[in-house]
Amino acid sequence: MKKKFLSILLAGLFLFASLVSAAEIQGNGYIEVTEIQYYVQGKSLNELKRMAEMRAYRKLAEELGELHISSTSTMKDEMLDDNVKVEVEKTVHGAKIISNVRDSENNFTATVRLNLYGGQNSIANIVVPKNTSVEPFPDFNPVFLTMDTNYTGLIIDCGGQLTDTAMLPKIVSMSGKEIYSVQYLDRNMVVNRGMVAYTDSANSGIQRAGSNPLTIQGMVMGGCDVTVSDDDAEKILAANSKSNFLKNCMVVFIK
């Protein structure tokens, strides 16, 4: 029943996707939606519970179409390819109902979560480019090698400016130098781990960057990519040359 229902939802995804906001990537890489089914006279509690779940899956399918893959593409764009559409449909079947709570008035609130990363049966495995060689990280000014600290990861604080999340974001210098992008990373790493973790606060969700992260102030020039100053870009690349935290996707964006 669930499989048939989700197939119908995804078949109509293009119709609804343009009417809803983009799904927001949370934490280490999941999207989550919550919907309420209010009490309907004559419906049993089991029926109402199922209706809440169906509403949540519908909302998930709609928002998934607007999920940003990069600053220039969304899942809706990717699903113009029928093969991709079929693979996405299979993956969405794995979305989990993480709660479905009944209140005192017999209204049900259902929350559904879809993990984006985690191997072959993931959204990432569908959209991360295949059969591409890994490029070396860009050269940097060696003067920045004077830093004697071994950083465990990178935190970029966007100061509340980052309103759009993406599966394949970039870090770019003010002069246009791409210092962090999918072409520098092993595909398996990106598929299993994701490029960045997202958090709303410097007080939580930053564990991914390790115990001694390099913290940089970032800017958002529009879209999902983050811009840093030219000096900070050189500093990031120099620090990465010592401990390879970029290669290991030890990156956190504070939105």
CSV table of C-alpha atoms in Angstrom, one decimal:
chain,number,residue,atom,x,y,z
A,1,MET,CA,0.0,0.0,0.0
A,2,LYS,CA,2.8,2.4,1.0
A,3,LYS,CA,4.7,1.7,-2.2
A,4,LYS,CA,1.7,2.2,-4.4
A,5,PHE,CA,0.8,5.5,-2.6
A,6,LEU,CA,4.3,6.9,-2.9
A,7,SER,CA,4.4,6.0,-6.6
A,8,ILE,CA,1.3,8.0,-7.2
A,9,LEU,CA,2.8,10.9,-5.2
A,10,LEU,CA,6.0,11.0,-7.2
A,11,ALA,CA,4.2,10.6,-10.5
A,12,GLY,CA,2.6,14.0,-9.7
A,13,LEU,CA,5.7,15.6,-8.3
A,14,PHE,CA,6.3,18.1,-11.1
A,15,LEU,CA,2.8,19.5,-10.7
A,16,PHE,CA,3.2,20.2,-7.0
A,17,ALA,CA,6.9,21.0,-6.6
A,18,SER,CA,6.7,24.5,-8.0
A,19,LEU,CA,4.0,25.4,-5.3
A,20,VAL,CA,6.1,24.5,-2.3
A,21,SER,CA,9.3,25.6,-0.7
A,22,ALA,CA,12.6,23.7,-1.0
A,23,ALA,CA,13.2,20.9,1.5
A,24,GLU,CA,15.9,22.0,3.9
A,25,ILE,CA,18.8,19.7,4.6
A,26,GLN,CA,19.3,19.3,8.3
A,27,GLY,CA,22.1,18.0,10.5
A,28,ASN,CA,24.4,15.5,8.8
A,29,GLY,CA,22.1,15.1,5.9
A,30,TYR,CA,18.4,14.4,6.1
A,31,ILE,CA,15.1,16.1,5.2
A,32,GLU,CA,12.2,15.9,7.5
A,33,VAL,CA,8.5,17.0,7.2
A,34,THR,CA,5.6,17.1,9.7
A,35,GLU,CA,1.9,17.2,8.9
A,36,ILE,CA,-1.3,17.2,10.9
A,37,GLN,CA,-4.4,15.2,10.2
A,38,TYR,CA,-7.3,16.8,12.2
A,39,TYR,CA,-10.1,14.6,13.5
A,40,VAL,CA,-12.8,13.7,11.0
A,41,GLN,CA,-16.0,12.5,12.4
A,42,GLY,CA,-16.8,8.9,11.3
A,43,LYS,CA,-13.1,8.0,10.8
A,44,SER,CA,-11.5,5.4,13.1
A,45,LEU,CA,-8.3,6.2,15.0
A,46,ASN,CA,-6.3,3.8,12.7
A,47,GLU,CA,-7.7,5.6,9.6
A,48,LEU,CA,-6.8,9.0,11.0
A,49,LYS,CA,-3.3,7.8,11.9
A,50,ARG,CA,-2.8,6.5,8.3
A,51,MET,CA,-4.2,9.7,6.8
A,52,ALA,CA,-1.6,11.7,8.8
A,53,GLU,CA,1.2,9.5,7.5
A,54,MET,CA,-0.1,9.9,3.9
A,55,ARG,CA,-0.2,13.7,4.3
A,56,ALA,CA,3.4,13.6,5.6
A,57,TYR,CA,4.6,11.5,2.7
A,58,ARG,CA,2.8,13.8,0.2
A,59,LYS,CA,4.5,16.8,1.7
A,60,LEU,CA,7.9,15.0,1.5
A,61,ALA,CA,7.3,14.1,-2.1
A,62,GLU,CA,6.4,17.7,-3.0
A,63,GLU,CA,9.3,19.3,-1.1
A,64,LEU,CA,11.8,16.8,-2.5
A,65,GLY,CA,11.3,18.2,-6.0
A,66,GLU,CA,12.7,21.6,-4.8
A,67,LEU,CA,15.6,20.1,-3.0
A,68,HIS,CA,18.8,21.9,-4.1
A,69,ILE,CA,21.4,19.6,-5.5
A,70,SER,CA,23.7,22.5,-6.3
A,71,SER,CA,23.3,26.3,-6.6
A,72,THR,CA,22.1,25.8,-10.2
A,73,SER,CA,20.0,22.6,-10.0
A,74,THR,CA,17.2,21.0,-8.0
A,75,MET,CA,15.9,17.5,-7.8
A,76,LYS,CA,13.1,18.4,-10.1
A,77,ASP,CA,15.7,19.2,-12.8
A,78,GLU,CA,17.4,15.8,-12.2
A,79,MET,CA,14.1,14.0,-12.5
A,80,LEU,CA,13.6,15.1,-16.0
A,81,ASP,CA,15.6,12.0,-16.7
A,82,ASP,CA,13.1,9.1,-16.4
A,83,ASN,CA,15.8,6.7,-15.0
A,84,VAL,CA,16.6,9.2,-12.2
A,85,LYS,CA,12.9,9.5,-11.5
A,86,VAL,CA,12.5,5.8,-11.0
A,87,GLU,CA,15.5,5.6,-8.7
A,88,VAL,CA,14.3,8.5,-6.6
A,89,GLU,CA,10.9,6.8,-6.3
A,90,LYS,CA,12.6,3.6,-5.0
A,91,THR,CA,14.7,5.6,-2.5
A,92,VAL,CA,11.7,7.6,-1.1
A,93,HIS,CA,10.1,4.3,-0.3
A,94,GLY,CA,12.8,4.1,2.4
A,95,ALA,CA,11.6,7.3,4.2
A,96,LYS,CA,10.9,6.5,7.8
A,97,ILE,CA,7.9,7.6,10.0
A,98,ILE,CA,9.8,8.7,13.1
A,99,SER,CA,6.7,9.7,15.0
A,100,ASN,CA,2.9,9.8,14.8
A,101,VAL,CA,1.4,11.4,17.9
A,102,ARG,CA,-2.3,11.6,18.8
A,103,ASP,CA,-3.5,14.5,20.9
A,104,SER,CA,-6.4,14.8,23.3
A,105,GLU,CA,-8.7,15.8,20.5
A,106,ASN,CA,-7.7,12.8,18.3
A,107,ASN,CA,-5.7,14.9,15.9
A,108,PHE,CA,-2.6,13.0,14.6
A,109,THR,CA,0.8,14.7,13.9
A,110,ALA,CA,3.1,12.6,11.7
A,111,THR,CA,6.8,13.2,11.0
A,112,VAL,CA,8.7,11.6,8.2
A,113,ARG,CA,12.4,11.6,7.7
A,114,LEU,CA,14.4,10.8,4.6
A,115,ASN,CA,18.2,10.3,4.9
A,116,LEU,CA,20.0,11.7,1.8
A,117,TYR,CA,23.3,9.9,2.3
A,118,GLY,CA,24.4,6.4,3.2
A,119,GLY,CA,25.4,4.2,0.3
A,120,GLN,CA,23.8,2.6,-2.7
A,121,ASN,CA,20.2,3.1,-1.7
A,122,SER,CA,20.4,6.9,-1.2
A,123,ILE,CA,19.5,10.1,-2.9
A,124,ALA,CA,23.2,11.0,-3.0
A,125,ASN,CA,24.1,7.9,-5.0
A,126,ILE,CA,21.6,9.0,-7.6
A,127,VAL,CA,22.7,12.7,-8.0
A,128,VAL,CA,26.4,12.7,-7.2
A,129,PRO,CA,28.3,12.6,-10.5
A,130,LYS,CA,29.6,9.2,-11.5
A,131,ASN,CA,32.9,8.1,-13.2
A,132,THR,CA,34.7,11.4,-12.5
A,133,SER,CA,38.4,11.7,-11.5
A,134,VAL,CA,39.2,13.4,-8.3
A,135,GLU,CA,41.0,16.7,-8.9
A,136,PRO,CA,43.7,18.0,-6.5
A,137,PHE,CA,42.8,20.9,-4.2
A,138,PRO,CA,44.0,24.2,-5.6
A,139,ASP,CA,47.4,25.6,-4.8
A,140,PHE,CA,47.7,28.2,-2.1
A,141,ASN,CA,50.1,30.9,-0.9
A,142,PRO,CA,52.8,29.1,1.1
A,143,VAL,CA,53.1,32.0,3.5
A,144,PHE,CA,50.0,30.6,5.2
A,145,LEU,CA,51.9,27.4,6.1
A,146,THR,CA,53.4,29.3,9.0
A,147,MET,CA,50.3,28.2,11.0
A,148,ASP,CA,51.5,25.6,13.5
A,149,THR,CA,48.0,24.3,14.4
A,150,ASN,CA,46.6,21.1,13.1
A,151,TYR,CA,42.9,21.7,12.6
A,152,THR,CA,40.4,18.8,12.7
A,153,GLY,CA,37.8,20.4,10.5
A,154,LEU,CA,36.2,23.6,9.2
A,155,ILE,CA,33.3,25.6,10.5
A,156,ILE,CA,32.0,28.5,8.3
A,157,ASP,CA,29.6,30.8,10.1
A,158,CYS,CA,27.3,32.5,7.6
A,159,GLY,CA,25.7,34.7,10.2
A,160,GLY,CA,22.1,33.8,9.4
A,161,GLN,CA,22.5,34.6,5.7
A,162,LEU,CA,22.3,31.0,4.4
A,163,THR,CA,18.7,30.4,3.6
A,164,ASP,CA,19.2,27.6,1.0
A,165,THR,CA,20.9,24.3,1.7
A,166,ALA,CA,22.3,22.0,-1.0
A,167,MET,CA,23.7,18.5,-1.4
A,168,LEU,CA,26.7,19.7,-3.4
A,169,PRO,CA,27.6,23.2,-2.2
A,170,LYS,CA,30.8,25.0,-2.9
A,171,ILE,CA,33.1,27.2,-0.9
A,172,VAL,CA,34.4,30.0,-3.1
A,173,SER,CA,36.9,32.9,-2.5
A,174,MET,CA,36.0,36.5,-3.2
A,175,SER,CA,38.1,36.4,-6.3
A,176,GLY,CA,36.2,33.3,-7.6
A,177,LYS,CA,38.6,30.5,-6.6
A,178,GLU,CA,36.7,27.3,-5.8
A,179,ILE,CA,38.4,25.8,-2.7
A,180,TYR,CA,35.8,23.2,-1.8
A,181,SER,CA,33.7,21.4,-4.5
A,182,VAL,CA,32.6,17.9,-5.4
A,183,GLN,CA,35.3,17.5,-8.0
A,184,TYR,CA,38.0,17.5,-5.2
A,185,LEU,CA,36.3,14.7,-3.3
A,186,ASP,CA,36.1,10.9,-3.5
A,187,ARG,CA,32.6,10.0,-4.7
A,188,ASN,CA,32.1,7.3,-2.1
A,189,MET,CA,32.9,9.8,0.7
A,190,VAL,CA,30.3,12.2,-0.6
A,191,VAL,CA,27.6,9.5,-1.1
A,192,ASN,CA,28.1,8.0,2.3
A,193,ARG,CA,28.8,11.2,4.3
A,194,GLY,CA,27.7,14.2,2.4
A,195,MET,CA,29.9,17.3,1.8
A,196,VAL,CA,28.7,19.4,4.8
A,197,ALA,CA,26.7,19.3,7.9
A,198,TYR,CA,24.2,22.1,8.5
A,199,THR,CA,23.3,23.7,11.8
A,200,ASP,CA,21.5,26.8,13.1
A,201,SER,CA,23.8,27.4,16.1
A,202,ALA,CA,27.5,27.5,17.0
A,203,ASN,CA,26.4,25.7,20.2
A,204,SER,CA,25.1,22.5,18.6
A,205,GLY,CA,25.6,20.3,15.5
A,206,ILE,CA,29.3,21.2,15.1
A,207,GLN,CA,30.8,17.9,16.3
A,208,ARG,CA,31.5,16.9,12.7
A,209,ALA,CA,34.3,19.4,12.5
A,210,GLY,CA,36.2,17.7,15.3
A,211,SER,CA,37.7,18.9,18.6
A,212,ASN,CA,39.8,21.7,17.1
A,213,PRO,CA,38.1,23.2,14.1
A,214,LEU,CA,39.1,26.2,12.0
A,215,THR,CA,36.3,28.7,12.2
A,216,ILE,CA,35.8,31.2,9.4
A,217,GLN,CA,33.3,33.9,8.8
A,218,GLY,CA,31.4,33.3,5.5
A,219,MET,CA,29.2,35.3,3.2
A,220,VAL,CA,26.3,34.3,1.0
A,221,MET,CA,26.2,36.0,-2.4
A,222,GLY,CA,23.0,34.3,-3.4
A,223,GLY,CA,22.1,30.6,-3.8
A,224,CYS,CA,23.6,27.8,-1.7
A,225,ASP,CA,27.3,28.4,-2.1
A,226,VAL,CA,29.4,30.2,0.6
A,227,THR,CA,32.0,32.8,-0.1
A,228,VAL,CA,35.0,33.6,2.1
A,229,SER,CA,37.7,36.2,1.8
A,230,ASP,CA,40.8,35.6,-0.3
A,231,ASP,CA,43.0,35.4,2.8
A,232,ASP,CA,40.6,33.0,4.5
A,233,ALA,CA,40.5,30.8,1.4
A,234,GLU,CA,44.3,30.5,1.5
A,235,LYS,CA,44.2,29.8,5.2
A,236,ILE,CA,41.7,27.0,4.7
A,237,LEU,CA,43.7,25.4,1.9
A,238,ALA,CA,47.0,25.6,3.9
A,239,ALA,CA,45.4,24.1,7.0
A,240,ASN,CA,43.8,21.3,4.9
A,241,SER,CA,47.2,20.4,3.4
A,242,LYS,CA,48.3,19.3,6.9
A,243,SER,CA,45.3,17.3,8.0
A,244,ASN,CA,43.0,16.6,5.0
A,245,PHE,CA,39.8,17.7,6.7
A,246,LEU,CA,38.3,18.8,3.5
A,247,LYS,CA,39.0,15.5,1.8
A,248,ASN,CA,37.2,13.8,4.7
A,249,CYS,CA,34.2,16.2,4.5
A,250,MET,CA,34.8,17.5,8.0
A,251,VAL,CA,32.9,20.7,7.2
A,252,VAL,CA,30.0,22.4,9.0
A,253,PHE,CA,28.0,25.4,7.7
A,254,ILE,CA,26.3,27.5,10.5
A,255,LYS,CA,23.4,28.9,8.5
